[in-house]
PDB file of C-alpha atoms and ligand atoms in Angstrom:
ATOM      1  CA  MET A 237     106.157  66.280 110.073  1.00 90.00           C
ATOM      2  CA  HIS A 238     102.397  66.525 109.585  1.00 96.00           C
ATOM      3  CA  VAL A 239     100.270  69.399 110.915  1.00 97.00           C
ATOM      4  CA  LEU A 240      97.216  67.657 112.311  1.00 98.00           C
ATOM      5  CA  GLU A 241      96.201  69.221 115.604  1.00 97.00           C
ATOM      6  CA  ALA A 242      96.935  72.326 117.617  1.00 97.00           C
ATOM      7  CA  ARG A 243      98.271  70.619 120.711  1.00 94.00           C
ATOM      8  CA  GLN A 244     101.354  69.407 118.834  1.00 94.00           C
ATOM      9  CA  PHE A 245     102.747  72.960 119.093  1.00 95.00           C
ATOM     10  CA  GLU A 246     104.397  74.368 122.196  1.00 94.00           C
ATOM     11  CA  ARG A 247     104.685  77.899 123.475  1.00 95.00           C
ATOM     12  CA  ALA A 248     108.490  78.024 123.151  1.00 95.00           C
ATOM     13  CA  TRP A 249     108.290  77.055 119.461  1.00 96.00           C
ATOM     14  CA  LEU A 250     105.521  79.533 118.782  1.00 97.00           C
ATOM     15  CA  GLN A 251     107.246  82.484 120.377  1.00 96.00           C
ATOM     16  CA  GLY A 252     110.825  81.540 119.573  1.00 96.00           C
ATOM     17  CA  THR A 253     110.477  80.223 116.026  1.00 96.00           C
ATOM     18  CA  LEU A 254     107.124  80.575 114.271  1.00 97.00           C
ATOM     19  CA  PHE A 255     106.093  84.069 115.322  1.00 97.00           C
ATOM     20  CA  PRO A 256     109.454  85.779 114.623  1.00 96.00           C
ATOM     21  CA  LEU A 257     109.603  84.028 111.234  1.00 95.00           C
ATOM     22  CA  ALA A 258     106.030  85.128 110.467  1.00 97.00           C
ATOM     23  CA  ASP A 259     107.087  88.704 111.303  1.00 96.00           C
ATOM     24  CA  ARG A 260     109.853  88.408 108.746  1.00 94.00           C
ATOM     25  CA  MET A 261     107.443  86.915 106.207  1.00 95.00           C
ATOM     26  CA  ALA A 262     105.302  90.046 106.514  1.00 93.00           C
ATOM     27  CA  GLY A 263     108.266  92.039 105.221  1.00 89.00           C
ATOM     28  CA  LEU A 264     108.972  89.544 102.457  1.00 85.00           C
ATOM     29  CA  ALA A 265     105.337  89.498 101.309  1.00 77.00           C
ATOM     30  CA  GLU A 266     105.336  93.283 101.068  1.00 77.00           C
ATOM     31  CA  PHE A 267     108.438  93.452  98.896  1.00 74.00           C
ATOM     32  CA  GLY A 268     107.504  90.722  96.407  1.00 72.00           C
ATOM     33  CA  ALA A 269     108.354  87.167  95.470  1.00 69.00           C
ATOM     34  CA  HIS A 270     111.285  85.147  96.818  1.00 80.00           C
ATOM     35  CA  ARG A 271     112.824  81.824  95.873  1.00 90.00           C
ATOM     36  CA  LEU A 272     113.153  80.106  99.214  1.00 92.00           C
ATOM     37  CA  LEU A 273     110.715  77.390  98.105  1.00 95.00           C
ATOM     38  CA  GLU A 274     111.602  77.385  94.417  1.00 95.00           C
ATOM     39  CA  GLY A 275     110.714  74.015  92.906  1.00 96.00           C
ATOM     40  CA  ARG A 276     108.503  73.021  95.867  1.00 97.00           C
ATOM     41  CA  ARG A 277     104.936  72.011  95.002  1.00 98.00           C
ATOM     42  CA  LEU A 278     101.806  72.090  97.130  1.00 98.00           C
ATOM     43  CA  PHE A 279      98.665  70.128  96.322  1.00 98.00           C
ATOM     44  CA  TRP A 280      95.392  71.222  97.890  1.00 98.00           C
ATOM     45  CA  LEU A 281      92.609  68.667  98.220  1.00 98.00           C
ATOM     46  CA  PHE A 282      89.435  70.298  99.500  1.00 98.00           C
ATOM     47  CA  PHE A 283      86.126  68.599 100.308  1.00 98.00           C
ATOM     48  CA  GLU A 284      84.588  71.821 101.690  1.00 97.00           C
ATOM     49  CA  PRO A 285      84.728  75.369 100.322  1.00 96.00           C
ATOM     50  CA  SER A 286      87.352  77.827 101.526  1.00 98.00           C
ATOM     51  CA  THR A 287      88.459  81.354 100.785  1.00 98.00           C
ATOM     52  CA  ARG A 288      91.054  82.235 103.421  1.00 98.00           C
ATOM     53  CA  THR A 289      92.819  78.926 104.036  1.00 98.00           C
ATOM     54  CA  ARG A 290      93.136  77.976 100.395  1.00 98.00           C
ATOM     55  CA  VAL A 291      94.038  81.401  99.028  1.00 98.00           C
ATOM     56  CA  SER A 292      96.501  82.224 101.801  1.00 98.00           C
ATOM     57  CA  PHE A 293      98.365  78.917 101.345  1.00 98.00           C
ATOM     58  CA  GLU A 294      98.363  79.330  97.562  1.00 98.00           C
ATOM     59  CA  SER A 295      99.652  82.875  97.962  1.00 97.00           C
ATOM     60  CA  ALA A 296     102.184  81.811 100.595  1.00 97.00           C
ATOM     61  CA  ILE A 297     103.891  79.229  98.404  1.00 97.00           C
ATOM     62  CA  ALA A 298     103.744  81.475  95.330  1.00 96.00           C
ATOM     63  CA  LEU A 299     105.406  84.340  97.226  1.00 94.00           C
ATOM     64  CA  LEU A 300     108.176  81.937  98.228  1.00 95.00           C
ATOM     65  CA  GLY A 301     108.784  80.747  94.670  1.00 95.00           C
ATOM     66  CA  GLY A 302     106.849  77.459  94.744  1.00 97.00           C
ATOM     67  CA  THR A 303     103.647  76.395  93.029  1.00 98.00           C
ATOM     68  CA  ALA A 304     100.205  75.153  94.056  1.00 98.00           C
ATOM     69  CA  THR A 305      97.547  73.136  92.312  1.00 98.00           C
ATOM     70  CA  GLY A 306      94.593  71.132  93.546  1.00 98.00           C
ATOM     71  CA  ILE A 307      91.050  69.889  93.264  1.00 97.00           C
ATOM     72  CA  GLN A 308      87.761  70.761  94.928  1.00 97.00           C
ATOM     73  CA  VAL A 309      85.656  67.684  95.631  1.00 96.00           C
ATOM     74  CA  ASP A 310      81.933  67.755  96.414  1.00 95.00           C
ATOM     75  CA  PRO A 311      81.561  64.564  98.456  1.00 92.00           C
ATOM     76  CA  GLY A 312      77.803  64.473  97.911  1.00 89.00           C
ATOM     77  CA  ALA A 313      78.018  64.736  94.145  1.00 88.00           C
ATOM     78  CA  GLU A 314      80.799  62.340  93.187  1.00 85.00           C
ATOM     79  CA  LEU A 315      79.731  59.911  90.473  1.00 82.00           C
ATOM     80  CA  VAL A 316      82.587  57.580  91.386  1.00 85.00           C
ATOM     81  CA  PRO A 317      83.431  58.065  95.070  1.00 88.00           C
ATOM     82  CA  GLU A 318      87.028  57.291  95.915  1.00 94.00           C
ATOM     83  CA  ARG A 319      88.654  56.439  99.254  1.00 96.00           C
ATOM     84  CA  LEU A 320      90.526  59.349 100.796  1.00 98.00           C
ATOM     85  CA  GLU A 321      93.541  57.100 101.391  1.00 98.00           C
ATOM     86  CA  ASP A 322      93.650  56.107  97.710  1.00 98.00           C
ATOM     87  CA  ARG A 323      93.569  59.705  96.540  1.00 98.00           C
ATOM     88  CA  VAL A 324      96.324  60.665  98.989  1.00 98.00           C
ATOM     89  CA  GLN A 325      98.586  57.827  97.823  1.00 98.00           C
ATOM     90  CA  VAL A 326      98.044  58.773  94.185  1.00 98.00           C
ATOM     91  CA  ILE A 327      98.906  62.424  94.890  1.00 98.00           C
ATOM     92  CA  ASN A 328     102.021  61.293  96.771  1.00 98.00           C
ATOM     93  CA  GLY A 329     103.041  59.356  93.699  1.00 98.00           C
ATOM     94  CA  TYR A 330     103.131  62.621  91.749  1.00 98.00           C
ATOM     95  CA  GLY A 331     105.903  63.979  93.945  1.00 96.00           C
ATOM     96  CA  TYR A 332     104.236  66.845  95.786  1.00 98.00           C
ATOM     97  CA  ASP A 333     106.049  68.396  98.736  1.00 98.00           C
ATOM     98  CA  PHE A 334     102.973  69.380 100.770  1.00 98.00           C
ATOM     99  CA  LEU A 335      99.416  68.086 100.896  1.00 98.00           C
ATOM    100  CA  LEU A 336      96.919  70.654 102.172  1.00 98.00           C
ATOM    101  CA  LEU A 337      93.702  68.816 103.049  1.00 98.00           C
ATOM    102  CA  ARG A 338      90.306  70.140 104.022  1.00 98.00           C
ATOM    103  CA  TYR A 339      87.983  67.232 104.766  1.00 98.00           C
ATOM    104  CA  HIS A 340      84.303  67.142 105.670  1.00 97.00           C
ATOM    105  CA  GLU A 341      84.669  64.563 108.449  1.00 97.00           C
ATOM    106  CA  GLU A 342      86.614  64.604 111.687  1.00 98.00           C
ATOM    107  CA  GLY A 343      89.750  62.509 111.521  1.00 98.00           C
ATOM    108  CA  GLY A 344      90.313  62.991 107.774  1.00 98.00           C
ATOM    109  CA  ALA A 345      93.733  64.603 108.196  1.00 98.00           C
ATOM    110  CA  ALA A 346      94.978  61.782 110.441  1.00 98.00           C
ATOM    111  CA  ARG A 347      93.753  59.211 107.903  1.00 98.00           C
ATOM    112  CA  ALA A 348      95.625  61.023 105.151  1.00 98.00           C
ATOM    113  CA  ALA A 349      98.776  61.344 107.235  1.00 98.00           C
ATOM    114  CA  ALA A 350      98.792  57.588 107.858  1.00 98.00           C
ATOM    115  CA  VAL A 351      99.466  56.972 104.163  1.00 98.00           C
ATOM    116  CA  SER A 352     101.277  60.159 103.105  1.00 98.00           C
ATOM    117  CA  ARG A 353     104.993  60.726 102.600  1.00 97.00           C
ATOM    118  CA  ALA A 354     104.414  64.433 101.988  1.00 97.00           C
ATOM    119  CA  PRO A 355     103.570  66.501 105.075  1.00 97.00           C
ATOM    120  CA  VAL A 356      99.794  66.673 105.447  1.00 98.00           C
ATOM    121  CA  ILE A 357      98.525  70.059 106.604  1.00 98.00           C
ATOM    122  CA  ASN A 358      95.093  69.829 108.187  1.00 98.00           C
ATOM    123  CA  ALA A 359      93.119  72.715 106.673  1.00 98.00           C
ATOM    124  CA  GLY A 360      90.045  71.756 108.718  1.00 98.00           C
ATOM    125  CA  ASP A 361      88.537  68.301 109.213  1.00 98.00           C
ATOM    126  CA  GLY A 362      84.801  68.494 109.794  1.00 97.00           C
ATOM    127  CA  ALA A 363      84.098  69.328 113.416  1.00 97.00           C
ATOM    128  CA  GLY A 364      87.616  68.263 114.377  1.00 98.00           C
ATOM    129  CA  GLU A 365      90.457  70.751 114.188  1.00 98.00           C
ATOM    130  CA  HIS A 366      91.832  73.663 112.184  1.00 98.00           C
ATOM    131  CA  PRO A 367      95.361  73.914 113.568  1.00 98.00           C
ATOM    132  CA  THR A 368      96.775  76.510 111.174  1.00 98.00           C
ATOM    133  CA  GLN A 369      93.840  78.779 112.038  1.00 98.00           C
ATOM    134  CA  ALA A 370      94.865  78.439 115.688  1.00 98.00           C
ATOM    135  CA  LEU A 371      98.469  79.293 114.799  1.00 98.00           C
ATOM    136  CA  LEU A 372      97.430  82.475 113.005  1.00 98.00           C
ATOM    137  CA  ASP A 373      94.989  83.311 115.804  1.00 98.00           C
ATOM    138  CA  ALA A 374      97.661  82.953 118.473  1.00 98.00           C
ATOM    139  CA  TYR A 375     100.075  84.991 116.325  1.00 98.00           C
ATOM    140  CA  THR A 376      97.450  87.709 115.959  1.00 98.00           C
ATOM    141  CA  ILE A 377      96.933  87.874 119.730  1.00 98.00           C
ATOM    142  CA  TRP A 378     100.712  87.983 120.293  1.00 98.00           C
ATOM    143  CA  LYS A 379     101.175  90.669 117.658  1.00 98.00           C
ATOM    144  CA  GLU A 380      98.247  92.804 118.766  1.00 98.00           C
ATOM    145  CA  LEU A 381      98.683  92.504 122.534  1.00 98.00           C
ATOM    146  CA  GLY A 382     102.408  91.769 122.791  1.00 98.00           C
ATOM    147  CA  ARG A 383     102.053  88.505 124.677  1.00 97.00           C
ATOM    148  CA  LEU A 384      99.939  85.431 125.340  1.00 98.00           C
ATOM    149  CA  GLU A 385     100.815  85.005 129.004  1.00 97.00           C
ATOM    150  CA  GLY A 386      98.318  86.262 131.522  1.00 98.00           C
ATOM    151  CA  LEU A 387      95.572  87.067 129.016  1.00 98.00           C
ATOM    152  CA  ARG A 388      91.869  86.321 129.448  1.00 98.00           C
ATOM    153  CA  VAL A 389      90.254  84.954 126.299  1.00 98.00           C
ATOM    154  CA  ALA A 390      86.543  84.382 125.590  1.00 98.00           C
ATOM    155  CA  LEU A 391      85.575  81.850 122.910  1.00 98.00           C
ATOM    156  CA  VAL A 392      81.995  82.365 121.749  1.00 98.00           C
ATOM    157  CA  GLY A 393      79.497  80.314 119.741  1.00 97.00           C
ATOM    158  CA  ASP A 394      79.033  76.652 118.889  1.00 96.00           C
ATOM    159  CA  LEU A 395      81.887  75.248 120.956  1.00 97.00           C
ATOM    160  CA  THR A 396      81.106  71.594 120.254  1.00 97.00           C
ATOM    161  CA  TYR A 397      81.360  71.636 116.467  1.00 96.00           C
ATOM    162  CA  GLU A 398      83.377  74.801 115.708  1.00 97.00           C
ATOM    163  CA  ARG A 399      86.871  73.575 114.850  1.00 98.00           C
ATOM    164  CA  SER A 400      88.546  77.006 115.110  1.00 98.00           C
ATOM    165  CA  THR A 401      87.668  77.415 118.774  1.00 98.00           C
ATOM    166  CA  THR A 402      88.534  73.786 119.539  1.00 98.00           C
ATOM    167  CA  SER A 403      92.005  74.248 118.055  1.00 98.00           C
ATOM    168  CA  LEU A 404      92.579  77.644 119.656  1.00 98.00           C
ATOM    169  CA  ALA A 405      91.580  76.390 123.117  1.00 98.00           C
ATOM    170  CA  ARG A 406      93.956  73.450 122.683  1.00 98.00           C
ATOM    171  CA  LEU A 407      96.809  75.713 121.643  1.00 98.00           C
ATOM    172  CA  LEU A 408      96.205  78.294 124.379  1.00 98.00           C
ATOM    173  CA  ALA A 409      96.090  75.555 127.014  1.00 96.00           C
ATOM    174  CA  HIS A 410      99.894  75.506 126.802  1.00 94.00           C
ATOM    175  CA  CYS A 411     100.545  79.235 126.374  1.00 96.00           C
ATOM    176  CA  GLY A 412     100.212  80.543 129.915  1.00 96.00           C
ATOM    177  CA  VAL A 413      96.912  82.369 129.462  1.00 98.00           C
ATOM    178  CA  ALA A 414      95.196  83.508 132.660  1.00 97.00           C
ATOM    179  CA  GLY A 415      91.905  81.872 131.763  1.00 98.00           C
ATOM    180  CA  ILE A 416      89.379  81.001 129.088  1.00 98.00           C
ATOM    181  CA  ASP A 417      85.669  81.840 129.143  1.00 98.00           C
ATOM    182  CA  PHE A 418      83.585  79.497 126.994  1.00 98.00           C
ATOM    183  CA  VAL A 419      80.357  81.236 125.964  1.00 98.00           C
ATOM    184  CA  SER A 420      77.922  78.887 124.257  1.00 96.00           C
ATOM    185  CA  PRO A 421      74.430  77.458 124.453  1.00 95.00           C
ATOM    186  CA  ALA A 422      74.100  74.600 126.950  1.00 93.00           C
ATOM    187  CA  LEU A 423      73.528  72.179 124.057  1.00 94.00           C
ATOM    188  CA  LEU A 424      76.784  73.170 122.337  1.00 96.00           C
ATOM    189  CA  PRO A 425      79.330  73.237 125.160  1.00 96.00           C
ATOM    190  CA  VAL A 426      83.080  73.070 124.885  1.00 98.00           C
ATOM    191  CA  ARG A 427      84.134  69.452 124.494  1.00 98.00           C
ATOM    192  CA  ALA A 428      84.945  67.456 127.606  1.00 98.00           C
ATOM    193  CA  GLU A 429      88.417  66.525 126.386  1.00 97.00           C
ATOM    194  CA  ILE A 430      89.345  70.199 126.089  1.00 97.00           C
ATOM    195  CA  LYS A 431      88.217  70.866 129.633  1.00 98.00           C
ATOM    196  CA  HIS A 432      90.421  67.970 130.745  1.00 97.00           C
ATOM    197  CA  GLU A 433      93.386  69.378 128.806  1.00 96.00           C
ATOM    198  CA  LEU A 434      92.889  72.804 130.385  1.00 97.00           C
ATOM    199  CA  ALA A 435      92.549  71.309 133.859  1.00 97.00           C
ATOM    200  CA  ASP A 436      95.715  69.234 133.338  1.00 97.00           C
ATOM    201  CA  ALA A 437      97.547  72.378 132.209  1.00 96.00           C
ATOM    202  CA  GLY A 438      96.282  74.349 135.206  1.00 97.00           C
ATOM    203  CA  VAL A 439      94.316  76.850 133.088  1.00 97.00           C
ATOM    204  CA  ALA A 440      91.166  78.219 134.733  1.00 98.00           C
ATOM    205  CA  PHE A 441      87.999  78.250 132.655  1.00 98.00           C
ATOM    206  CA  ARG A 442      84.326  79.137 132.983  1.00 98.00           C
ATOM    207  CA  GLU A 443      81.255  78.170 130.966  1.00 98.00           C
ATOM    208  CA  LEU A 444      78.710  80.931 130.375  1.00 97.00           C
ATOM    209  CA  ARG A 445      75.740  81.760 128.152  1.00 95.00           C
ATOM    210  CA  ASP A 446      76.027  85.490 127.589  1.00 96.00           C
ATOM    211  CA  VAL A 447      78.941  87.392 126.073  1.00 97.00           C
ATOM    212  CA  ARG A 448      77.882  90.491 128.048  1.00 97.00           C
ATOM    213  CA  GLN A 449      78.867  88.688 131.264  1.00 96.00           C
ATOM    214  CA  VAL A 450      82.518  88.517 130.180  1.00 97.00           C
ATOM    215  CA  ALA A 451      83.028  91.461 127.818  1.00 98.00           C
ATOM    216  CA  ALA A 452      84.433  93.828 130.439  1.00 98.00           C
ATOM    217  CA  ASP A 453      86.965  91.280 131.731  1.00 97.00           C
ATOM    218  CA  VAL A 454      88.567  89.833 128.620  1.00 98.00           C
ATOM    219  CA  ASP A 455      91.550  90.792 126.507  1.00 98.00           C
ATOM    220  CA  VAL A 456      90.343  88.795 123.507  1.00 98.00           C
ATOM    221  CA  LEU A 457      86.749  88.245 122.431  1.00 98.00           C
ATOM    222  CA  TYR A 458      86.787  85.484 119.816  1.00 98.00           C
ATOM    223  CA  LEU A 459      83.467  85.165 117.974  1.00 98.00           C
ATOM    224  CA  THR A 460      82.311  82.455 115.600  1.00 97.00           C
ATOM    225  CA  ARG A 461      79.211  82.124 113.469  1.00 93.00           C
ATOM    226  CA  ALA A 462      76.245  82.453 115.801  1.00 86.00           C
ATOM    227  CA  HIS A 463      73.400  82.091 113.362  1.00 80.00           C
ATOM    228  CA  THR A 464      73.826  78.589 112.033  1.00 87.00           C
ATOM    229  CA  GLU A 465      70.809  76.289 112.170  1.00 88.00           C
ATOM    230  CA  ARG A 466      72.488  74.238 114.885  1.00 90.00           C
ATOM    231  CA  LEU A 467      73.054  77.254 117.094  1.00 86.00           C
ATOM    232  CA  ARG A 468      69.542  78.574 116.543  1.00 86.00           C
ATOM    233  CA  TYR A 469      68.125  75.187 117.487  1.00 86.00           C
ATOM    234  CA  ALA A 470      70.304  75.048 120.609  1.00 88.00           C
ATOM    235  CA  GLN A 471      69.201  78.521 121.634  1.00 86.00           C
ATOM    236  CA  ARG A 472      65.523  77.628 121.285  1.00 85.00           C
ATOM    237  CA  SER A 473      66.004  74.969 123.943  1.00 83.00           C
ATOM    238  CA  GLU A 474      67.550  77.411 126.448  1.00 82.00           C
ATOM    239  CA  ARG A 475      65.465  78.551 129.381  1.00 77.00           C
ATOM    240  CA  GLU A 476      67.167  81.956 129.422  1.00 78.00           C
ATOM    241  CA  ALA A 477      68.112  83.603 126.126  1.00 81.00           C
ATOM    242  CA  GLY A 478      71.847  83.444 125.484  1.00 87.00           C
ATOM    243  CA  HIS A 479      73.837  86.159 123.731  1.00 93.00           C
ATOM    244  CA  TYR A 480      76.601  85.202 121.289  1.00 96.00           C
ATOM    245  CA  ALA A 481      77.104  88.384 119.273  1.00 96.00           C
ATOM    246  CA  VAL A 482      78.664  91.819 119.629  1.00 98.00           C
ATOM    247  CA  ASP A 483      76.777  95.069 119.245  1.00 97.00           C
ATOM    248  CA  ALA A 484      77.430  98.659 120.275  1.00 97.00           C
ATOM    249  CA  HIS A 485      76.652  97.806 123.913  1.00 97.00           C
ATOM    250  CA  VAL A 486      79.170  94.940 124.007  1.00 98.00           C
ATOM    251  CA  MET A 487      81.776  97.201 122.372  1.00 98.00           C
ATOM    252  CA  GLN A 488      81.157  99.734 125.146  1.00 98.00           C
ATOM    253  CA  LEU A 489      81.750  97.082 127.779  1.00 98.00           C
ATOM    254  CA  LEU A 490      85.039  95.962 126.201  1.00 98.00           C
ATOM    255  CA  ARG A 491      88.314  97.427 127.453  1.00 98.00           C
ATOM    256  CA  PRO A 492      90.020  99.949 125.128  1.00 98.00           C
ATOM    257  CA  SER A 493      92.935  97.513 124.803  1.00 98.00           C
ATOM    258  CA  ALA A 494      90.826  94.418 124.039  1.00 98.00           C
ATOM    259  CA  ILE A 495      90.478  92.928 120.563  1.00 98.00           C
ATOM    260  CA  VAL A 496      87.582  91.240 118.766  1.00 98.00           C
ATOM    261  CA  MET A 497      88.553  88.301 116.562  1.00 98.00           C
ATOM    262  CA  HIS A 498      86.610  86.121 114.132  1.00 98.00           C
ATOM    263  CA  PRO A 499      87.936  83.375 111.816  1.00 98.00           C
ATOM    264  CA  LEU A 500      85.461  84.445 109.103  1.00 98.00           C
ATOM    265  CA  PRO A 501      83.218  84.065 107.229  1.00 97.00           C
ATOM    266  CA  ARG A 502      81.020  85.974 109.646  1.00 97.00           C
ATOM    267  CA  GLY A 503      77.319  86.340 110.174  1.00 95.00           C
ATOM    268  CA  PRO A 504      75.316  88.944 112.045  1.00 94.00           C
ATOM    269  CA  GLU A 505      77.272  88.212 115.247  1.00 96.00           C
ATOM    270  CA  LEU A 506      79.884  90.746 114.075  1.00 98.00           C
ATOM    271  CA  PRO A 507      78.049  93.521 112.195  1.00 97.00           C
ATOM    272  CA  PRO A 508      80.166  95.278 109.531  1.00 98.00           C
ATOM    273  CA  GLU A 509      79.127  98.619 111.072  1.00 98.00           C
ATOM    274  CA  LEU A 510      81.563  97.830 113.904  1.00 98.00           C
ATOM    275  CA  ASP A 511      84.550  97.326 111.578  1.00 98.00           C
ATOM    276  CA  ALA A 512      85.672 100.943 111.947  1.00 98.00           C
ATOM    277  CA  ASP A 513      86.417 100.271 115.617  1.00 98.00           C
ATOM    278  CA  PRO A 514      90.161  99.510 115.728  1.00 98.00           C
ATOM    279  CA  ARG A 515      89.535  96.776 118.289  1.00 98.00           C
ATOM    280  CA  VAL A 516      87.871  94.691 115.555  1.00 98.00           C
ATOM    281  CA  ALA A 517      90.883  92.700 114.345  1.00 98.00           C
ATOM    282  CA  CYS A 518      89.323  90.137 112.003  1.00 98.00           C
ATOM    283  CA  PHE A 519      90.856  91.434 108.771  1.00 98.00           C
ATOM    284  CA  ARG A 520      94.299  91.894 110.325  1.00 98.00           C
ATOM    285  CA  GLN A 521      93.841  88.336 111.624  1.00 98.00           C
ATOM    286  CA  ALA A 522      93.065  87.028 108.109  1.00 98.00           C
ATOM    287  CA  ARG A 523      96.092  88.859 106.675  1.00 98.00           C
ATOM    288  CA  ASN A 524      98.333  87.394 109.365  1.00 98.00           C
ATOM    289  CA  GLY A 525      97.288  83.994 108.028  1.00 98.00           C
ATOM    290  CA  LEU A 526      99.396  84.607 104.927  1.00 97.00           C
ATOM    291  CA  HIS A 527     102.527  85.341 106.945  1.00 97.00           C
ATOM    292  CA  VAL A 528     102.044  82.478 109.403  1.00 98.00           C
ATOM    293  CA  ARG A 529     101.450  80.042 106.556  1.00 98.00           C
ATOM    294  CA  MET A 530     104.537  81.277 104.692  1.00 96.00           C
ATOM    295  CA  ALA A 531     106.554  80.667 107.858  1.00 96.00           C
ATOM    296  CA  LEU A 532     104.975  77.262 108.401  1.00 97.00           C
ATOM    297  CA  LEU A 533     105.733  76.112 104.849  1.00 97.00           C
ATOM    298  CA  LEU A 534     109.369  77.182 105.234  1.00 95.00           C
ATOM    299  CA  LEU A 535     109.677  75.308 108.504  1.00 96.00           C
ATOM    300  CA  LEU A 536     108.006  72.201 107.101  1.00 96.00           C
ATOM    301  CA  ALA A 537     110.335  72.291 104.104  1.00 95.00           C
ATOM    302  CA  ASP A 538     113.288  72.873 106.417  1.00 85.00           C
ATOM    303  CA  ALA A 539     114.072  75.878 104.262  1.00 59.00           C
ATOM    304  CA  SER A 540     113.758  78.389 107.047  1.00 55.00           C
ATOM    305  CA  PRO A 541     117.286  79.766 107.351  1.00 43.00           C
ATOM    306  CA  LEU A 542     117.048  83.340 106.223  1.00 39.00           C
ATOM    307  CA  PRO A 543     119.553  86.139 106.518  1.00 38.00           C
ATOM    308  CA  ALA A 544     119.220  87.427 110.065  1.00 39.00           C
ATOM    309  CA  SER A 545     116.993  90.457 110.183  1.00 36.00           C
ATOM    310  CA  ARG A 546     118.808  93.674 110.968  1.00 34.00           C
TER     311      ARG A 546
HETATM  312  N1  LIG B  18      88.810  80.825 108.558  1.00 88.13           N
HETATM  313  C1  LIG B  18      88.695  79.919 107.555  1.00 88.13           C
HETATM  314  O1  LIG B  18      89.069  78.755 107.675  1.00 88.13           O
HETATM  315  O2  LIG B  18      88.183  80.432 106.425  1.00 88.13           O
HETATM  316  P1  LIG B  18      87.950  79.595 105.080  1.00 88.13           P
HETATM  317  O3  LIG B  18      86.838  78.618 105.346  1.00 88.13           O
HETATM  318  O4  LIG B  18      87.562  80.625 104.050  1.00 88.13           O
HETATM  319  O5  LIG B  18      89.222  78.893 104.729  1.00 88.13           O
END
């Protein structure tokens, strides 16, 4: 099985299999290395930089007794460019058990999967998807708030090109949430296909320009980088100034039980001065990535049976 897009995962699998296993991985990670994936090898092939995705997968397989190696490719600086499909077939020939791929163009993971025996894990493909980010995001919401059903979630920022929000919206479409507020400049709206998926799933959604309009109503405020060149350009074209960041005023509007999430790395949309507020969950979210990715590797390797937790 390849991990290519968020919509391949269903609520029953998340809540019945992945999330409980991730809970158990949190315990395992705390108490040291295990051998459940002894002898298994992960290759990471990255065409864009990464801290969280790469390090958490490397740590995940190491904690389970396996090994990781890989290469960082700068697609603009290659003296001898090579087809993605050729590289993937060569890596397959070296007997790896998992191929973790971050690609700079949408569709890269699907291209790799078409020629790969080893499970391809999409670690982000350009403006496409980042499905394991969505898995850890959904797990974080479930862990922090105790459920996914009935929640209101706001996704904020560049909703056309931000792969984390695309994947999370796709995953939540099938998780019984009460509704999704998309907060973005008019030039960077949520993609049409996601609106169709939400409509088909019966999930209500709104499109807005100002996070202050939704802050008091949501259970989850999910921010993304709001100060990229693309977002600045989009904002300049808006008749009324949008607002895609949190500050002390937005934190005041938020419910005491709400959480603020961010896939990181962040910009000024989530000032570090707010980190002391327990509702800011971004570092717990990043840590959960280790446990979700440990669980995912076990499930992909079909090595999940563990002694039942007591
Ligand atoms: N959230 C995320 O994907 O971070 P990295 O780019 O550091 O992997």
